[in-house]
Short mmCIF file of C-alpha atoms (C1' of nucleotides) in Angstrom, two decimals:
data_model
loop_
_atom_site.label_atom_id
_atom_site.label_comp_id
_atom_site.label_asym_id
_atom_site.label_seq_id
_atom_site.Cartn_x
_atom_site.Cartn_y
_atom_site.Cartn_z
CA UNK I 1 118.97 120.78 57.32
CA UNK I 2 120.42 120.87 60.62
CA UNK I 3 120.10 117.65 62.67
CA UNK I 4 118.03 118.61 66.10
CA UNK I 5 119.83 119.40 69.17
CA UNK I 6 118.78 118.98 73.04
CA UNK I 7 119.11 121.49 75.65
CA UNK I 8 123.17 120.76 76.46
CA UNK I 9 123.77 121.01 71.74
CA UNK I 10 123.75 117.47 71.95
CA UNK I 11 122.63 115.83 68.70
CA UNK I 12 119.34 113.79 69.12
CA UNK I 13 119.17 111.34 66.65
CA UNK I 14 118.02 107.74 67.35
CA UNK I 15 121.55 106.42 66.36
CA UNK I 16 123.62 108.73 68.63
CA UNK I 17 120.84 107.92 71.29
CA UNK I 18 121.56 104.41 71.43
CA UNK I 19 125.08 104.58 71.16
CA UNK I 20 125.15 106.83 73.66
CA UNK I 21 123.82 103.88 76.23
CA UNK I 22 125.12 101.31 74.72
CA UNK I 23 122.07 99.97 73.40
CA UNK I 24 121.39 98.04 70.25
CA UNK I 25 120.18 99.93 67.35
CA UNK I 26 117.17 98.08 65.97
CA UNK I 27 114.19 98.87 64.16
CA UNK I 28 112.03 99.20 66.69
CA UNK I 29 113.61 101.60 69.11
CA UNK I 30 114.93 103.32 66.11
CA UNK I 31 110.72 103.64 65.15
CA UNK I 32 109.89 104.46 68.49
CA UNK I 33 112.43 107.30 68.84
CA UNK I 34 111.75 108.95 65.60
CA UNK I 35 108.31 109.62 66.98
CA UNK I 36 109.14 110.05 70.25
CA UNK I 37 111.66 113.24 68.98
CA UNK I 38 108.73 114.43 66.41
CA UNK I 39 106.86 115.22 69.31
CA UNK I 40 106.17 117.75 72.09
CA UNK I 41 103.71 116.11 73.90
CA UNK I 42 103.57 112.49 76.51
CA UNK I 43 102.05 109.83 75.15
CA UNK I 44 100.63 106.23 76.30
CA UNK I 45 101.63 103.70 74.73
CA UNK I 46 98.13 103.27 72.72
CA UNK I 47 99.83 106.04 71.06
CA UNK I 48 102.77 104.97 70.14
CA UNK I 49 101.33 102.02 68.75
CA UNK I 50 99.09 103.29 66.30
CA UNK I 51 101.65 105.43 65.43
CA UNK I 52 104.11 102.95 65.08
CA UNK I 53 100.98 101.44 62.76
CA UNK I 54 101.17 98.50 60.03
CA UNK I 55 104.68 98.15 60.40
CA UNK I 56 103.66 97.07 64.09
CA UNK I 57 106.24 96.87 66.72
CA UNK I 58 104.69 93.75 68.95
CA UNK I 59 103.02 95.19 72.25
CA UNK I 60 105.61 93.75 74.60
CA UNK I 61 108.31 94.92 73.08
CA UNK I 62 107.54 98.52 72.68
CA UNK I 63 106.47 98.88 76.76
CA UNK I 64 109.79 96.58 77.53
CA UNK I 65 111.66 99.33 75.22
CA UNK I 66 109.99 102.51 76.95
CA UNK I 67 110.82 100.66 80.19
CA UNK I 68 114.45 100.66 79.29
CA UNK I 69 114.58 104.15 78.02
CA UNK I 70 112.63 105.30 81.45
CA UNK I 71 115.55 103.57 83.71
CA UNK I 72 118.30 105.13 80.79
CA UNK I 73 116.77 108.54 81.42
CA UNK I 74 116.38 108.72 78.01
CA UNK I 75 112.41 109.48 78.26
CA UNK I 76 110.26 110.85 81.27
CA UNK I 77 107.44 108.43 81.76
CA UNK I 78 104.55 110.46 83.16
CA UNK I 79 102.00 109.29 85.73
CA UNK I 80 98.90 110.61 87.23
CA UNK I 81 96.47 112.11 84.55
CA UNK I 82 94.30 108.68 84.07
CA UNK I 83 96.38 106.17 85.54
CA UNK I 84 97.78 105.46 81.74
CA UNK I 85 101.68 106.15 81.68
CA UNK I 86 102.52 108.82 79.13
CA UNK I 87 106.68 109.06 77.59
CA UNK I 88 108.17 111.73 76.20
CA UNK I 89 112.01 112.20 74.90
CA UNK I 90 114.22 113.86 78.22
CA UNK I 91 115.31 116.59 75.96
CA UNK I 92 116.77 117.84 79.62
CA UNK I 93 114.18 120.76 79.99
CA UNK I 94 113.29 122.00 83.86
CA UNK I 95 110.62 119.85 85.61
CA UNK I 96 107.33 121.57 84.57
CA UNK I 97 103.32 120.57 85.03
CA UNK I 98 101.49 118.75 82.44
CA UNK I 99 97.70 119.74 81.49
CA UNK I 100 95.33 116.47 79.98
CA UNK I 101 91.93 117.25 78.03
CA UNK I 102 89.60 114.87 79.73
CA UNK I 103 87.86 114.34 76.87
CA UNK I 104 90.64 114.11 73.75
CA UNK I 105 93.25 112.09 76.28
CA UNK I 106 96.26 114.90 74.76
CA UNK I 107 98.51 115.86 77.14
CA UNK I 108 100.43 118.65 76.99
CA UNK I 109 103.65 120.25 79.16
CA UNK I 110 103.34 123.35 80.10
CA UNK I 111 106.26 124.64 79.77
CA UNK I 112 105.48 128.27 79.53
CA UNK I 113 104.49 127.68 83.77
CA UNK I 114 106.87 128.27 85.88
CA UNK I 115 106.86 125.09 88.34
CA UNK I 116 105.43 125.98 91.87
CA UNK I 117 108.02 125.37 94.48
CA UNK I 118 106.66 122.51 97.76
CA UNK I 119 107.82 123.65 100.93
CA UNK I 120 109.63 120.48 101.40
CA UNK I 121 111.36 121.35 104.64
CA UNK I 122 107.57 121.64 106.19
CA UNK I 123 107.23 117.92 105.72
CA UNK I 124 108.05 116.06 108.88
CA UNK I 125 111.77 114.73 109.05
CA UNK I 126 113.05 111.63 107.29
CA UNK I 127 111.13 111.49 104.41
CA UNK I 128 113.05 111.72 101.21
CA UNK I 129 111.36 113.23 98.63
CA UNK I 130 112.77 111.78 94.70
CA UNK I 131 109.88 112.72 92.35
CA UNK I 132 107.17 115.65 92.21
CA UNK I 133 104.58 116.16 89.84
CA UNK I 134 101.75 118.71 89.31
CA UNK I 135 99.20 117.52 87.20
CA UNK I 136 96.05 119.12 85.53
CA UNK I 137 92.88 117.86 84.22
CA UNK I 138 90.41 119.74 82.61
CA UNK I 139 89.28 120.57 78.87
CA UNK I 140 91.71 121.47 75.97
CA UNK I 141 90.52 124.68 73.46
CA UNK I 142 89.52 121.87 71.10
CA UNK I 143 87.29 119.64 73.04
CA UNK I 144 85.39 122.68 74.94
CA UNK I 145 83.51 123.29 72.17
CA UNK D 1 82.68 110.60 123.55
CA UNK D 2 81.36 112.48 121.22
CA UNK D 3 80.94 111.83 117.40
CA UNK D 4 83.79 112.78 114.95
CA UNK D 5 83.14 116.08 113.32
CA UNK D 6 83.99 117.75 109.74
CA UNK D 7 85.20 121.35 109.40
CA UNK D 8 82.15 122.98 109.32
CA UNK D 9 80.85 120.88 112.00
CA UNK D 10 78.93 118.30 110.51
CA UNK D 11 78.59 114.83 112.16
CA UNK D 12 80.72 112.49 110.39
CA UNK D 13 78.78 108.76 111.07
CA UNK D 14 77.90 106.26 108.14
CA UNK D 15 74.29 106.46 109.03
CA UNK D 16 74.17 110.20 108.80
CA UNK D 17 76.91 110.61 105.66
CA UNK D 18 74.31 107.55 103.89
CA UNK D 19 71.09 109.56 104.99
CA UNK D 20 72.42 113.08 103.72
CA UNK D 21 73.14 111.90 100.08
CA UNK D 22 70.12 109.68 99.68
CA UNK D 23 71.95 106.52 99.32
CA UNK D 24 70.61 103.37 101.04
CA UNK D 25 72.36 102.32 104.41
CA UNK D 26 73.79 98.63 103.78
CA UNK D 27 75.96 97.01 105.54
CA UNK D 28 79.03 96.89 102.94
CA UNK D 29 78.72 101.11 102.91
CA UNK D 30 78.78 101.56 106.64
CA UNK D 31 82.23 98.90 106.98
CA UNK D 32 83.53 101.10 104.22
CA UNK D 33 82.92 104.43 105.88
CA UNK D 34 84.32 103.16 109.28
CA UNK D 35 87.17 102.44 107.47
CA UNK D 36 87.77 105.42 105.84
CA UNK D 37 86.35 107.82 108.66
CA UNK D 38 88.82 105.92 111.08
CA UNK D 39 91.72 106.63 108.67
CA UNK D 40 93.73 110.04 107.71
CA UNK D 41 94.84 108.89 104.12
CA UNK D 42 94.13 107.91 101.74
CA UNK D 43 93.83 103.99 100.29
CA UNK D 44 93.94 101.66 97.31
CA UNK D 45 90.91 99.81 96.68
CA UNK D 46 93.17 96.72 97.58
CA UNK D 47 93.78 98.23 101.34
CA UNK D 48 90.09 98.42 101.69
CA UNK D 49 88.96 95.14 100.67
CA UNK D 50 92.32 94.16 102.82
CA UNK D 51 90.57 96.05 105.70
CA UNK D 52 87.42 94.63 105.33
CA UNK D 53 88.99 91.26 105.39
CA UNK D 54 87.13 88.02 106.21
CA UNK D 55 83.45 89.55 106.58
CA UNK D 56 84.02 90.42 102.91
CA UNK D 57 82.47 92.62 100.88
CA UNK D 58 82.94 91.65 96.69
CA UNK D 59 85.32 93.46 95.18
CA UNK D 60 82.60 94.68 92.63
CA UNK D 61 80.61 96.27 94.83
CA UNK D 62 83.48 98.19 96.91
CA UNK D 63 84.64 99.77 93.52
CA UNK D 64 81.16 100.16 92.56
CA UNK D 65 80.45 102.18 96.29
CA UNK D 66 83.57 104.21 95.74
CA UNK D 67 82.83 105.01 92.86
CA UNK D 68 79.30 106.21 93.56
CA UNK D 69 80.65 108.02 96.90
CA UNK D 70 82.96 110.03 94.51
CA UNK D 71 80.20 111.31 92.31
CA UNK D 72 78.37 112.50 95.36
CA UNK D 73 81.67 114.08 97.02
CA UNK D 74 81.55 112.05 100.37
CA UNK D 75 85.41 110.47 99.43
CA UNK D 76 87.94 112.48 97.68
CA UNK D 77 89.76 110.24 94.47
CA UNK D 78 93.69 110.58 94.05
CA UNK D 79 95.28 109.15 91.15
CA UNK D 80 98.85 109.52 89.90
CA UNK D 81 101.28 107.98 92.10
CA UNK D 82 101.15 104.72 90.56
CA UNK D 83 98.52 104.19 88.50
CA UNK D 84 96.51 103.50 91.33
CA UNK D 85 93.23 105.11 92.96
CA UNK D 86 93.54 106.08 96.04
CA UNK D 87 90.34 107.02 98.11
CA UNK D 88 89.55 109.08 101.00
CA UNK D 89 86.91 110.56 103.34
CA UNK D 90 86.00 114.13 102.05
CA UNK D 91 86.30 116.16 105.61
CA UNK D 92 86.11 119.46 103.72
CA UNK D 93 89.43 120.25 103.99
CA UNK D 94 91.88 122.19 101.58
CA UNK D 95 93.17 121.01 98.60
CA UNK D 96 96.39 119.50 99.55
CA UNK D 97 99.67 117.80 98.18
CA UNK D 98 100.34 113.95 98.92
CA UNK D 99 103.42 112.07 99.33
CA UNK D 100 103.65 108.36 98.66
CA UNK D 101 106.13 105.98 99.77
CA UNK D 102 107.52 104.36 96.51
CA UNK D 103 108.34 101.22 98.80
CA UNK D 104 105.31 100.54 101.25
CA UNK D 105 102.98 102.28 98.84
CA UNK D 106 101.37 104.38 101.92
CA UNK D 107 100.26 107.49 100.77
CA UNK D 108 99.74 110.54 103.24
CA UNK D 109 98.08 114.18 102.86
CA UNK D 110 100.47 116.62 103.06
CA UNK D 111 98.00 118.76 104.74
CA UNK D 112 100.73 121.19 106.35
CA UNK D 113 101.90 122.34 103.20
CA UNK D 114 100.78 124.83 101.78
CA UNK D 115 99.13 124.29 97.69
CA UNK D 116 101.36 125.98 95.78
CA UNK D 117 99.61 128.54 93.15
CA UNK D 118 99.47 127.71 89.46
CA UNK D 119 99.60 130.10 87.07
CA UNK D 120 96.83 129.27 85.00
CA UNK D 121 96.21 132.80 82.95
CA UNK D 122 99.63 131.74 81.78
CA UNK D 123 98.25 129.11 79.73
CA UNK D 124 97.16 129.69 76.59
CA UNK D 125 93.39 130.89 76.10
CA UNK D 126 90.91 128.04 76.04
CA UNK D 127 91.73 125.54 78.82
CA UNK D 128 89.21 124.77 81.19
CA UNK D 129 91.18 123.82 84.29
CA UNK D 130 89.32 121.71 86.34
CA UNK D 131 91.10 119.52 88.46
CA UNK D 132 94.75 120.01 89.82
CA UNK D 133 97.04 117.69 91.46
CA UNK D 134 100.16 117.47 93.01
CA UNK D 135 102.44 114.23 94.09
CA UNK D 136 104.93 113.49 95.83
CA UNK D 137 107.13 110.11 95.23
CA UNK D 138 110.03 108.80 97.76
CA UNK D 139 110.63 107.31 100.72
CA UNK D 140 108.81 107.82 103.97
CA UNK D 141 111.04 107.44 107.33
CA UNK D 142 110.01 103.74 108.14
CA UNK D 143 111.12 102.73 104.63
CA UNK D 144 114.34 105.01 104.40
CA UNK D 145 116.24 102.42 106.86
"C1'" DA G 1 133.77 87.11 56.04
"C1'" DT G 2 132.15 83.96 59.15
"C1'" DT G 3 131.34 82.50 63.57
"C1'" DT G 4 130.13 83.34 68.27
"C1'" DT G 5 128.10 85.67 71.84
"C1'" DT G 6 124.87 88.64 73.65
"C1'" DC G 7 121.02 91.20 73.39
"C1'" DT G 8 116.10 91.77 71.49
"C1'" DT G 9 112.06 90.45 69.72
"C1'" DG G 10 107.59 88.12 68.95
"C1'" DC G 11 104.19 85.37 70.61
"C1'" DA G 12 101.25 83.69 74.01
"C1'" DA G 13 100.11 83.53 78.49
"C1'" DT G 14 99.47 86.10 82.55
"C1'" DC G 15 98.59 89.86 85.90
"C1'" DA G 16 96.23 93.51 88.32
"C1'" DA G 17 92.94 97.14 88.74
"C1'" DG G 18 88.75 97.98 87.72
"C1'" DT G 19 84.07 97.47 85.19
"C1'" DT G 20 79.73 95.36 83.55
"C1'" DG G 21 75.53 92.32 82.92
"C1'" DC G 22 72.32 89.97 85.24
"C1'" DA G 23 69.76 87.33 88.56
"C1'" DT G 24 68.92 87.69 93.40
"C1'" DT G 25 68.48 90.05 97.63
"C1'" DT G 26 67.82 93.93 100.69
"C1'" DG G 27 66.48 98.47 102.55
"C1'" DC G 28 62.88 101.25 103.29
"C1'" DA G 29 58.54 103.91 102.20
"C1'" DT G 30 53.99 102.97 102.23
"C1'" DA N 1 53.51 93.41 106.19
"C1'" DT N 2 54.58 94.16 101.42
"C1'" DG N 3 56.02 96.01 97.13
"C1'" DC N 4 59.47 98.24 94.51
"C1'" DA N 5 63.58 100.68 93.61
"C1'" DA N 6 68.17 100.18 94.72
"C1'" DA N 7 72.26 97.39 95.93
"C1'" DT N 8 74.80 93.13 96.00
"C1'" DG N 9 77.24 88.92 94.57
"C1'" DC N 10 78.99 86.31 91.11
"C1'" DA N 11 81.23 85.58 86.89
"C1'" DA N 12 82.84 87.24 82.82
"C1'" DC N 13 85.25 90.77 80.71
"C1'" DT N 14 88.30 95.05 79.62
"C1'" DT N 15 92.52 97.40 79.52
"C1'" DG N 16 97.24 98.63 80.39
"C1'" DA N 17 101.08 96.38 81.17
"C1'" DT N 18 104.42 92.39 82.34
"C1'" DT N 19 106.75 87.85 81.84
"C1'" DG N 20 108.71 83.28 80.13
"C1'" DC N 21 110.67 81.35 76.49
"C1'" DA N 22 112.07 80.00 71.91
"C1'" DA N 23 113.69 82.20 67.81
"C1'" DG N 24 116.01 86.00 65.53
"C1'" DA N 25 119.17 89.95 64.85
"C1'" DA N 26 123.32 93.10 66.27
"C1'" DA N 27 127.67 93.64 67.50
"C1'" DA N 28 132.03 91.44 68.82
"C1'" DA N 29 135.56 88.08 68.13
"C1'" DT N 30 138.00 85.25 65.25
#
DNA sequence: ATTTTTCTTGCAATCAAGTTGCATTTGCAT
DNA sequence: ATGCAAATGCAACTTGATTGCAAGAAAAAT
């Protein structure tokens, strides 16, 4: 079985990961990147918690980890759905708008949607814009009954 | 001078905004609608309870009054640029971008842009879209240096 | 292989935004 | 004027997240 690849055929593996900015490999980020690569969608760090389980990573140190791997670039941190952060592995894919089920709290990327482009030159000079984000709220197939 | 007006030509005064939805006219509502008829973007919680200032009104009962001014449409509720609500009038205007200055934390209505079109059929069957949001994050001119 | 250095973690305390329960007060219809 | 539903203030609490610090674990140096 082949080991997954990012967009650029680079190997993503927790190991290579870390290496690859020089941070420590320990059981904890290793944890946290397994199931951060497992998965397609954001998620808080509730989440990632119960995920992470009985063999609990302590609070602190799993937002102080997704902290570092936000300023590494190695995960997008996601804002806006419910004021809760979401993270999900930078697997280096085109900025796209994220849909969350009011009810069930999933979010999901919507990849398949082509990412609307802002007029930015209509803004009035001297701002400088460094982040956008589209954001959708509404009910997922599963929650709509 | 006359009284501010919304788009379609309504009378935009506490007394009147209180009287149309039903709500009782206190004193804590009205300093809360001055402040937000008087302003043209939208504010944290903090700002307003800032704004109010020494006449205080407790911080319960402002997020309580937002809160119940939201349900019945009179202020508009932003979340997503930091995790924090922002609030403003509803003047019956288009649904808009906003841009918020990572540094001073002002957020404005980018009400000359134009609301770029999702492509919602594009999602998979199912969704129930209901709300739709889209931030900007940078630096506005005062904070660029 | 062992020591040393540096980085990480766990724990507990803390923070900030916002909410809730409840007794008291206030607006307003009668 | 007065009676009652609605709103407020206060204090306690919730939740997501951060921080200080002592103890522990990786990687580097010997």
């Amino acid at each position: 079985m082949d080991t997954a690849k990012n967009m650029e055929g680079v190997a993503i593996d927790p190991t290579t990961i870390l290496k690859n900015c020089g941070l420590k490999r320990t059981l904890g980020r290793v944890k946290i990147l397994d199931i951060l690569i497992e998965l397609d969608r954001p998620i808080t760090g509730k989440e990632l918690l119960n995920r992470l389980g009985t063999d609990a990573v302590d609070p602190a140190s799993v937002y102080r980890t997704l902290n570092v791997f936000f300023d590494l670039e190695v995960v997008h941190k996601i804002e806006g759905a419910d004021n809760i952060n979401r993270y999900a592995l930078n697997r280096g894919e085109d900025m796209h708008p994220h849909f969350t089920c009011r009810t069930c709290g999933k979010m999901e990327c919507l990849t398949m949607t082509t990412f609307p482009h802002i007029d930015i030159d209509s803004m009035e000079e001297g701002y400088l814009v460094e982040r956008e984000s589209i954001s959708l709220v509404g009910l997922c197939p599963r929650c709509r009954l």
